[in-house]
Short mmCIF file of C-alpha atoms in Angstrom, two decimals:
data_model
loop_
_atom_site.label_atom_id
_atom_site.label_comp_id
_atom_site.label_asym_id
_atom_site.label_seq_id
_atom_site.Cartn_x
_atom_site.Cartn_y
_atom_site.Cartn_z
CA UNK A 4 16.93 50.82 14.59
CA UNK A 5 16.87 47.08 13.79
CA UNK A 6 13.87 45.24 15.48
CA UNK A 7 14.81 42.43 17.78
CA UNK A 8 14.12 39.01 16.27
CA UNK A 9 11.08 37.10 17.77
CA UNK A 10 11.85 33.84 19.40
CA UNK A 11 10.20 30.79 17.76
CA UNK A 12 9.26 27.92 19.66
CA UNK A 13 10.54 24.48 18.49
CA UNK A 14 6.86 23.46 18.05
CA UNK A 15 5.96 26.40 15.69
CA UNK A 16 9.19 26.00 13.82
CA UNK A 17 8.36 22.27 13.03
CA UNK A 18 4.70 23.54 11.99
CA UNK A 19 6.11 26.26 9.74
CA UNK A 20 8.54 23.66 8.16
CA UNK A 21 5.80 21.13 7.42
CA UNK A 22 3.43 23.79 5.91
CA UNK A 23 5.85 25.80 4.03
CA UNK A 24 6.95 25.41 0.39
CA UNK A 25 3.64 23.91 -0.95
CA UNK A 26 3.64 24.41 -4.64
CA UNK A 27 0.53 25.89 -6.11
CA UNK A 28 -2.16 23.49 -7.62
CA UNK A 29 -1.80 24.92 -11.17
CA UNK A 30 1.04 26.91 -12.78
CA UNK A 31 -0.23 29.69 -15.00
CA UNK A 32 2.10 29.95 -17.97
CA UNK A 33 2.77 33.31 -19.64
CA UNK A 34 2.27 31.77 -23.05
CA UNK A 35 1.13 28.43 -24.13
CA UNK A 36 4.08 25.93 -24.37
CA UNK A 37 4.36 23.98 -27.46
CA UNK A 38 3.32 20.38 -27.46
CA UNK A 39 5.88 17.68 -26.89
CA UNK A 40 7.06 16.43 -30.47
CA UNK A 41 6.38 12.87 -29.48
CA UNK A 42 2.85 13.71 -28.17
CA UNK A 43 0.84 12.50 -31.16
CA UNK A 44 3.09 9.37 -31.88
CA UNK A 45 2.43 8.21 -28.31
CA UNK A 46 -1.23 9.02 -28.62
CA UNK A 47 -1.63 7.04 -31.87
CA UNK A 48 0.29 4.15 -30.35
CA UNK A 49 -1.93 4.17 -27.28
CA UNK A 50 -4.96 4.35 -29.50
CA UNK A 51 -3.76 1.44 -31.64
CA UNK A 52 -3.31 -0.63 -28.54
CA UNK A 53 -6.80 0.11 -27.27
CA UNK A 54 -8.45 -0.68 -30.74
CA UNK A 55 -6.61 -3.99 -30.65
CA UNK A 56 -7.95 -4.79 -27.30
CA UNK A 57 -11.46 -3.66 -28.43
CA UNK A 58 -11.38 -5.96 -31.28
CA UNK A 59 -9.83 -9.00 -29.92
CA UNK A 60 -10.90 -8.91 -26.40
CA UNK A 61 -14.52 -10.16 -26.51
CA UNK A 62 -15.27 -10.17 -22.61
CA UNK A 63 -16.97 -8.01 -20.13
CA UNK A 64 -15.83 -6.31 -17.09
CA UNK A 65 -19.07 -7.14 -15.32
CA UNK A 66 -22.48 -8.07 -16.33
CA UNK A 67 -23.92 -4.65 -15.75
CA UNK A 68 -22.13 -3.76 -19.02
CA UNK A 69 -24.09 -6.01 -21.13
CA UNK A 70 -27.52 -5.77 -19.49
CA UNK A 71 -27.79 -2.39 -18.06
CA UNK A 72 -25.74 -0.33 -20.56
CA UNK A 73 -25.23 -2.14 -24.13
CA UNK A 74 -28.71 -3.76 -24.04
CA UNK A 75 -30.49 -0.55 -23.21
CA UNK A 76 -28.58 1.36 -25.87
CA UNK A 77 -29.67 -1.34 -28.30
CA UNK A 78 -33.28 -0.77 -27.20
CA UNK A 79 -32.94 2.99 -27.91
CA UNK A 80 -31.70 2.27 -31.36
CA UNK A 81 -33.24 -0.93 -32.48
CA UNK A 82 -36.40 -0.74 -30.45
CA UNK A 83 -36.15 -4.09 -28.65
CA UNK A 84 -34.20 -5.76 -25.99
CA UNK A 85 -34.28 -7.09 -22.45
CA UNK A 86 -35.21 -4.89 -19.65
CA UNK A 87 -33.35 -5.44 -16.27
CA UNK A 88 -34.99 -4.68 -12.92
CA UNK A 89 -32.82 -1.49 -12.60
CA UNK A 90 -34.65 -0.12 -15.46
CA UNK A 91 -38.03 -1.31 -14.49
CA UNK A 92 -37.87 0.47 -11.16
CA UNK A 93 -35.69 3.51 -12.07
CA UNK A 94 -32.56 2.62 -10.38
CA UNK A 95 -30.20 3.46 -13.31
CA UNK A 96 -29.92 6.58 -15.35
CA UNK A 97 -30.20 6.53 -19.06
CA UNK A 98 -27.28 8.79 -19.67
CA UNK A 99 -24.72 6.04 -19.75
CA UNK A 100 -26.54 3.88 -22.28
CA UNK A 101 -26.82 6.95 -24.34
CA UNK A 102 -23.02 7.06 -24.80
CA UNK A 103 -23.25 3.85 -26.92
CA UNK A 104 -25.99 5.14 -29.07
CA UNK A 105 -23.98 6.95 -31.60
CA UNK A 106 -21.94 3.93 -32.74
CA UNK A 107 -24.92 1.73 -32.69
CA UNK A 108 -26.94 4.13 -34.80
CA UNK A 109 -24.06 4.12 -37.31
CA UNK A 110 -24.22 0.35 -37.38
CA UNK A 111 -27.74 0.37 -38.09
CA UNK A 112 -27.61 2.91 -40.93
CA UNK A 113 -24.78 0.55 -42.41
CA UNK A 114 -26.99 -2.52 -42.00
CA UNK A 115 -24.82 -4.08 -39.09
CA UNK A 116 -27.59 -5.54 -37.16
CA UNK A 117 -26.01 -8.73 -35.49
CA UNK A 118 -23.95 -8.50 -32.37
CA UNK A 119 -20.76 -10.05 -34.30
CA UNK A 120 -20.84 -6.85 -36.40
CA UNK A 121 -21.83 -4.07 -34.19
CA UNK A 122 -20.16 -5.14 -30.84
CA UNK A 123 -16.53 -4.46 -32.08
CA UNK A 124 -17.72 -1.12 -33.45
CA UNK A 125 -19.08 -0.07 -30.12
CA UNK A 126 -15.99 -1.25 -28.20
CA UNK A 127 -13.75 0.50 -30.67
CA UNK A 128 -15.82 3.73 -30.21
CA UNK A 129 -15.37 3.55 -26.40
CA UNK A 130 -11.75 2.58 -26.79
CA UNK A 131 -11.10 5.79 -28.88
CA UNK A 132 -13.06 7.82 -26.48
CA UNK A 133 -10.88 6.51 -23.50
CA UNK A 134 -7.81 8.34 -25.13
CA UNK A 135 -8.88 11.29 -23.48
CA UNK A 136 -7.57 10.02 -20.17
CA UNK A 137 -3.88 10.02 -21.37
CA UNK A 138 -4.37 13.39 -23.17
CA UNK A 139 -5.95 15.09 -20.04
CA UNK A 140 -3.18 13.43 -17.85
CA UNK A 141 -0.49 15.05 -20.08
CA UNK A 142 -2.08 18.73 -20.11
CA UNK A 143 -3.21 18.52 -16.37
CA UNK A 144 0.31 17.38 -15.30
CA UNK A 145 1.98 19.95 -17.38
CA UNK A 146 0.29 22.72 -15.47
CA UNK A 147 0.17 20.81 -12.16
CA UNK A 148 3.86 19.91 -11.98
CA UNK A 149 6.14 20.12 -14.95
CA UNK A 150 6.85 19.38 -18.69
CA UNK A 151 8.98 16.42 -17.86
CA UNK A 152 6.35 14.96 -15.51
CA UNK A 153 3.60 15.45 -18.15
CA UNK A 154 5.74 13.50 -20.74
CA UNK A 155 6.08 10.60 -18.21
CA UNK A 156 2.26 10.84 -17.55
CA UNK A 157 1.45 10.58 -21.11
CA UNK A 158 3.72 7.53 -21.58
CA UNK A 159 2.13 5.82 -18.50
CA UNK A 160 -1.37 6.82 -19.58
CA UNK A 161 -0.97 5.34 -22.98
CA UNK A 162 0.49 2.04 -22.08
CA UNK A 163 -0.80 1.22 -18.45
CA UNK A 164 -2.58 -2.34 -18.76
CA UNK A 165 -5.50 -1.32 -16.59
CA UNK A 166 -6.38 1.78 -18.71
CA UNK A 167 -5.90 -0.23 -21.87
CA UNK A 168 -7.89 -3.29 -20.84
CA UNK A 169 -10.71 -1.17 -19.45
CA UNK A 170 -11.00 1.22 -22.44
CA UNK A 171 -13.34 -0.66 -24.50
CA UNK A 172 -16.02 -1.14 -21.94
CA UNK A 173 -18.77 1.34 -21.41
CA UNK A 174 -18.90 1.12 -17.47
CA UNK A 175 -19.86 4.10 -15.31
CA UNK A 176 -16.43 4.31 -13.66
CA UNK A 177 -14.34 4.58 -16.79
CA UNK A 178 -16.81 6.86 -18.49
CA UNK A 179 -16.94 9.14 -15.65
CA UNK A 180 -13.21 9.25 -15.40
CA UNK A 181 -13.07 9.99 -19.16
CA UNK A 182 -15.08 13.07 -18.75
CA UNK A 183 -12.98 14.24 -15.81
CA UNK A 184 -9.84 14.10 -17.88
CA UNK A 185 -11.50 15.51 -20.91
CA UNK A 186 -12.48 18.51 -18.81
CA UNK A 187 -8.88 18.80 -17.50
CA UNK A 188 -7.58 18.69 -21.07
CA UNK A 189 -10.09 21.46 -22.20
CA UNK A 190 -9.07 23.85 -19.46
CA UNK A 191 -5.36 23.12 -19.20
CA UNK A 192 -4.55 23.09 -22.89
CA UNK A 193 -4.41 26.83 -23.07
CA UNK A 194 -5.25 29.83 -21.21
CA UNK A 195 -8.56 29.78 -19.32
CA UNK A 196 -11.33 31.51 -21.28
CA UNK A 197 -15.13 31.66 -20.84
CA UNK A 198 -15.57 29.14 -23.64
CA UNK A 199 -13.18 26.65 -22.07
CA UNK A 200 -14.56 27.21 -18.61
CA UNK A 201 -18.10 26.37 -19.83
CA UNK A 202 -16.94 23.29 -21.55
CA UNK A 203 -14.80 22.20 -18.48
CA UNK A 204 -17.87 22.79 -16.01
CA UNK A 205 -20.17 20.69 -18.27
CA UNK A 206 -17.74 17.90 -18.57
CA UNK A 207 -17.17 17.89 -14.73
CA UNK A 208 -20.92 17.84 -14.35
CA UNK A 209 -21.43 15.07 -16.69
CA UNK A 210 -18.71 13.06 -14.78
CA UNK A 211 -20.73 13.54 -11.55
CA UNK A 212 -23.92 12.43 -12.86
CA UNK A 213 -22.39 9.39 -14.36
CA UNK A 214 -20.73 8.31 -11.15
CA UNK A 215 -21.86 10.32 -8.02
CA UNK A 216 -19.41 8.56 -5.79
CA UNK A 217 -16.73 10.51 -7.57
CA UNK A 218 -18.11 13.79 -6.10
CA UNK A 219 -15.45 14.42 -3.53
CA UNK A 220 -12.79 14.23 -6.24
CA UNK A 221 -14.57 16.36 -8.80
CA UNK A 222 -15.32 18.79 -6.03
CA UNK A 223 -11.51 19.08 -5.36
CA UNK A 224 -10.78 19.66 -8.93
CA UNK A 225 -13.62 22.18 -9.21
CA UNK A 226 -12.56 24.20 -5.95
CA UNK A 227 -9.09 24.41 -7.36
CA UNK A 228 -10.41 25.76 -10.76
CA UNK A 229 -12.54 28.24 -9.03
CA UNK A 230 -9.67 29.49 -7.18
CA UNK A 231 -7.51 30.27 -10.22
CA UNK A 232 -10.43 31.41 -12.33
CA UNK A 233 -11.60 35.15 -12.64
CA UNK A 234 -15.42 35.97 -11.66
CA UNK A 235 -16.53 35.24 -15.20
CA UNK A 236 -14.79 31.90 -15.36
CA UNK A 237 -16.16 30.99 -11.94
CA UNK A 238 -19.66 31.77 -13.11
CA UNK A 239 -19.11 29.79 -16.38
CA UNK A 240 -17.62 26.80 -14.45
CA UNK A 241 -20.56 26.64 -11.86
CA UNK A 242 -23.42 27.37 -14.50
CA UNK A 243 -22.09 24.67 -16.81
CA UNK A 244 -21.85 22.13 -14.08
CA UNK A 245 -25.34 22.92 -12.86
CA UNK A 246 -26.64 22.63 -16.54
CA UNK A 247 -25.29 19.02 -16.61
CA UNK A 248 -27.11 18.21 -13.45
CA UNK A 249 -30.28 19.61 -14.63
CA UNK A 250 -29.98 17.76 -17.99
CA UNK A 251 -29.61 14.56 -15.77
CA UNK A 252 -32.80 15.38 -14.05
CA UNK A 253 -34.55 16.25 -17.19
CA UNK A 254 -33.80 12.86 -18.73
CA UNK A 255 -35.21 11.14 -15.54
CA UNK A 256 -38.39 13.28 -15.81
CA UNK A 257 -39.07 12.72 -19.39
CA UNK A 258 -38.85 8.81 -18.69
CA UNK A 259 -39.94 8.30 -15.14
CA UNK A 260 -41.92 11.51 -14.48
CA UNK A 261 -39.82 12.82 -11.66
CA UNK A 262 -36.76 14.91 -11.66
CA UNK A 263 -33.38 12.80 -10.66
CA UNK A 264 -35.69 9.80 -10.12
CA UNK A 265 -32.87 7.34 -10.53
CA UNK A 266 -30.57 9.08 -8.10
CA UNK A 267 -33.24 9.46 -5.34
CA UNK A 268 -34.19 5.70 -5.78
CA UNK A 269 -30.54 4.86 -5.68
CA UNK A 270 -29.88 6.54 -2.54
CA UNK A 271 -32.97 5.16 -0.85
CA UNK A 272 -31.87 1.66 -1.93
CA UNK A 273 -28.53 1.98 -0.46
CA UNK A 274 -29.25 3.85 2.65
CA UNK A 275 -32.66 2.93 3.81
CA UNK A 276 -33.17 -0.86 2.70
CA UNK A 277 -31.57 -4.14 3.28
CA UNK A 278 -30.23 -4.31 -0.40
CA UNK A 279 -26.60 -4.17 0.84
CA UNK A 280 -27.10 -7.57 2.62
CA UNK A 281 -27.88 -9.17 -0.94
CA UNK A 282 -24.65 -7.80 -2.87
CA UNK A 283 -21.15 -8.77 -2.59
CA UNK A 284 -19.59 -7.19 0.39
CA UNK A 285 -15.92 -7.25 1.25
CA UNK A 286 -13.43 -6.28 3.96
CA UNK A 287 -13.02 -2.53 4.63
CA UNK A 288 -9.68 -2.28 3.21
CA UNK A 289 -9.92 -4.55 0.26
CA UNK A 290 -9.19 -1.72 -2.17
CA UNK A 291 -5.64 -1.52 -0.84
CA UNK A 292 -5.16 -5.20 -1.44
CA UNK A 293 -6.61 -4.79 -5.06
CA UNK A 294 -4.23 -1.92 -5.59
CA UNK A 295 -1.26 -4.07 -4.72
CA UNK A 296 -2.42 -6.94 -6.96
CA UNK A 297 -3.25 -4.74 -9.86
CA UNK A 298 0.28 -3.03 -9.86
CA UNK A 299 2.39 -5.91 -8.26
CA UNK A 300 2.98 -3.48 -5.47
CA UNK A 301 4.23 -0.52 -7.55
CA UNK A 302 1.28 1.70 -6.21
CA UNK A 303 2.68 1.22 -2.83
CA UNK A 304 6.18 2.08 -3.69
CA UNK A 305 4.76 5.31 -5.43
CA UNK A 306 2.44 6.20 -2.48
CA UNK A 307 5.38 5.76 0.14
CA UNK A 308 7.96 7.70 -2.17
CA UNK A 309 5.46 10.57 -2.78
CA UNK A 310 5.31 11.34 1.07
CA UNK A 311 8.83 12.48 0.80
CA UNK A 312 7.62 15.09 -1.90
CA UNK A 313 4.35 15.92 -0.29
CA UNK A 314 4.86 19.50 -0.82
CA UNK A 315 5.07 19.13 -4.58
CA UNK A 316 2.61 16.23 -5.04
CA UNK A 317 0.12 17.22 -2.29
CA UNK A 318 -2.73 17.75 -4.72
CA UNK A 319 -2.32 14.37 -6.56
CA UNK A 320 -2.24 12.66 -3.03
CA UNK A 321 -5.45 14.38 -2.06
CA UNK A 322 -7.22 13.42 -5.34
CA UNK A 323 -6.21 9.72 -4.70
CA UNK A 324 -7.38 9.88 -1.05
CA UNK A 325 -10.59 11.49 -2.07
CA UNK A 326 -11.53 8.58 -4.31
CA UNK A 327 -10.52 5.77 -1.78
CA UNK A 328 -12.10 7.32 1.35
CA UNK A 329 -15.62 7.55 -0.14
CA UNK A 330 -15.44 4.04 -1.42
CA UNK A 331 -14.14 2.57 1.64
CA UNK A 332 -17.59 3.37 3.04
CA UNK A 333 -19.77 1.81 0.32
CA UNK A 334 -20.51 -1.86 1.05
CA UNK A 335 -19.91 -3.09 -2.50
CA UNK A 336 -16.30 -2.84 -2.98
CA UNK A 337 -15.25 -3.79 -6.56
CA UNK A 338 -11.74 -2.74 -7.78
CA UNK A 339 -13.23 -1.00 -10.84
CA UNK A 340 -15.18 1.33 -8.49
CA UNK A 341 -12.00 3.15 -7.67
CA UNK A 342 -10.87 3.48 -11.35
CA UNK A 343 -10.48 7.09 -11.12
CA UNK A 344 -7.71 6.83 -8.57
CA UNK A 345 -5.57 4.85 -10.95
CA UNK A 346 -4.67 7.68 -13.50
CA UNK A 347 -3.99 9.92 -10.54
CA UNK A 348 -1.69 7.25 -9.05
CA UNK A 349 0.13 7.36 -12.38
CA UNK A 350 0.42 11.07 -12.10
CA UNK A 351 2.20 10.70 -8.69
CA UNK A 352 4.43 8.14 -10.31
CA UNK A 353 5.18 10.66 -13.20
CA UNK A 354 5.99 13.50 -10.73
CA UNK A 355 8.39 11.27 -8.81
CA UNK A 356 10.08 10.42 -12.18
CA UNK A 357 10.39 14.15 -12.96
CA UNK A 358 11.65 14.95 -9.39
CA UNK A 359 14.34 12.16 -9.58
CA UNK A 360 15.17 12.61 -13.25
CA UNK A 361 16.04 16.38 -12.62
CA UNK A 362 17.66 15.87 -9.31
CA UNK A 363 21.01 17.42 -8.96
CA UNK A 364 21.94 15.47 -5.66
CA UNK A 365 25.35 14.02 -5.88
CA UNK A 366 25.71 12.05 -2.54
CA UNK A 367 22.56 9.86 -2.99
CA UNK A 368 23.13 6.24 -3.10
CA UNK A 369 21.53 5.85 -6.48
CA UNK A 370 21.42 8.70 -9.01
CA UNK A 371 18.11 10.41 -9.46
CA UNK A 372 18.02 9.93 -13.17
CA UNK A 373 18.73 6.27 -12.66
CA UNK A 374 15.87 5.94 -10.25
CA UNK A 375 13.55 7.57 -12.67
CA UNK A 376 14.45 5.33 -15.40
CA UNK A 377 14.18 2.21 -13.20
CA UNK A 378 10.59 3.31 -12.02
CA UNK A 379 9.35 3.82 -15.57
CA UNK A 380 10.96 0.44 -16.65
CA UNK A 381 9.19 -1.13 -13.65
CA UNK A 382 5.91 0.29 -14.74
CA UNK A 383 6.29 -0.96 -18.22
CA UNK A 384 7.42 -4.41 -17.41
CA UNK A 385 4.62 -4.63 -14.88
CA UNK A 386 2.07 -3.57 -17.52
CA UNK A 387 3.18 -6.55 -19.74
CA UNK A 388 2.48 -8.98 -17.04
CA UNK A 389 -0.78 -7.15 -16.25
CA UNK A 390 -2.23 -8.20 -19.50
CA UNK A 391 -1.76 -11.75 -18.45
CA UNK A 392 -3.73 -11.09 -15.25
CA UNK A 393 -6.56 -9.14 -16.92
CA UNK A 394 -7.28 -11.01 -20.15
CA UNK A 395 -8.90 -14.37 -19.89
CA UNK A 396 -7.73 -15.58 -23.18
CA UNK A 397 -4.24 -16.95 -23.24
CA UNK A 398 -3.85 -16.18 -27.00
CA UNK A 399 -4.68 -12.53 -26.42
CA UNK A 400 -2.30 -12.51 -23.46
CA UNK A 401 0.58 -13.69 -25.66
CA UNK A 402 -0.46 -11.51 -28.50
CA UNK A 403 -0.53 -8.39 -26.22
CA UNK A 404 2.70 -9.44 -24.51
CA UNK A 405 4.52 -9.54 -27.76
CA UNK A 406 3.30 -6.03 -28.70
CA UNK A 407 4.12 -4.62 -25.38
CA UNK A 408 7.73 -5.96 -25.55
CA UNK A 409 8.11 -3.90 -28.58
CA UNK A 410 6.70 -0.69 -26.93
CA UNK A 411 8.58 -1.16 -23.73
CA UNK A 412 11.95 0.25 -25.09
CA UNK A 413 10.33 3.30 -26.56
CA UNK A 414 9.11 4.92 -23.23
CA UNK A 415 12.42 4.75 -21.74
CA UNK A 416 13.81 7.26 -24.18
CA UNK A 417 11.91 10.57 -22.63
CA UNK A 418 13.99 10.27 -19.31
CA UNK A 419 17.45 9.85 -21.01
CA UNK A 420 17.75 13.73 -21.09
CA UNK A 421 16.47 16.57 -18.86
CA UNK A 422 13.71 18.85 -20.08
CA UNK A 423 15.41 22.05 -21.14
CA UNK A 424 13.19 24.21 -18.70
CA UNK A 425 14.27 21.94 -15.84
CA UNK A 426 18.01 22.11 -16.34
CA UNK A 427 19.94 23.60 -13.62
CA UNK A 428 22.19 26.59 -14.42
CA UNK A 429 25.75 25.87 -13.98
#
């Protein structure tokens, strides 16, 4: 005998509609998919652009880059250098200067002992290191959305001006972001194994100790990975992450005589002193203003459009919010502090391009594929103008703009067809 249907209130129906249909965080493929045939050409093109920025762009993102990171790496390798107050009172970790030690040591071996010789080598090293961000964007988006979105993410990651200009600079925000996307590339490139889980956990742990303000974002990624991993993978992820934190504490102990000395001092300085009165303080929502300026409003367009696809893009949205909410509390509000949000905003844009590019709606005012191509073209044209905003040298601006014009037509090709897996069956 058929059961009578239960009546559902209008309020419950709205709630079920809002919560239903959310996509999983990661899609587990039955077999590893082949790399996009244009993957390596785009990677090498992005690397060439970053190396060009490293060689020709002789400027700094902030003074900390010179005195707190590069100068301290110089002290490690060459044995002398200036000591800023942060390294006199134990307010900065030695892990970040250690990232610049390998290229400096190589320069010392080759006899390059002047800044004019070793500075381009160090910048080129970090520029090449930063290519892990677009690579991680590709593999992460392929598992978190689709192959079409992953291809768009790779294009945006290789050419977006904020990622290219920041690449040669060894600052905490960009270095931590590189470790985050390196972890995603390792764990998403193939089926999760214990070895990959160990590497991913360690890289996420390193990202945390380099920039502890990114803890909420790293925690969200870690929780998602723990949910999809088996018991052995969970133990490997957590254990490797704890190992990275212990190494950071050991480095502080060997130099300062106390575990996690720099982190404890940093928290005491920020929370229990008047230090914030003497640093640059800005309005509470200044990061939103900076996002508008950095993208000429494109980030706002992406964020607004993503709300209509929240079921598909909810994890990307959560990651962006996790970066901005914590930095909205901190007194020192520099745009570069929220650097990790930029790749995730680009992933949201890539997801929208894939949604529109594979849309079968016929009654829309503008075809989905046309909207996708228009959005990608807008990003490419904006990134050309972006070099003029970021680079202080007009000659370099013209140089980069000419090169970017040559690259602009290439990224429009991926969305002229649909990915075979996303084609609708007739």
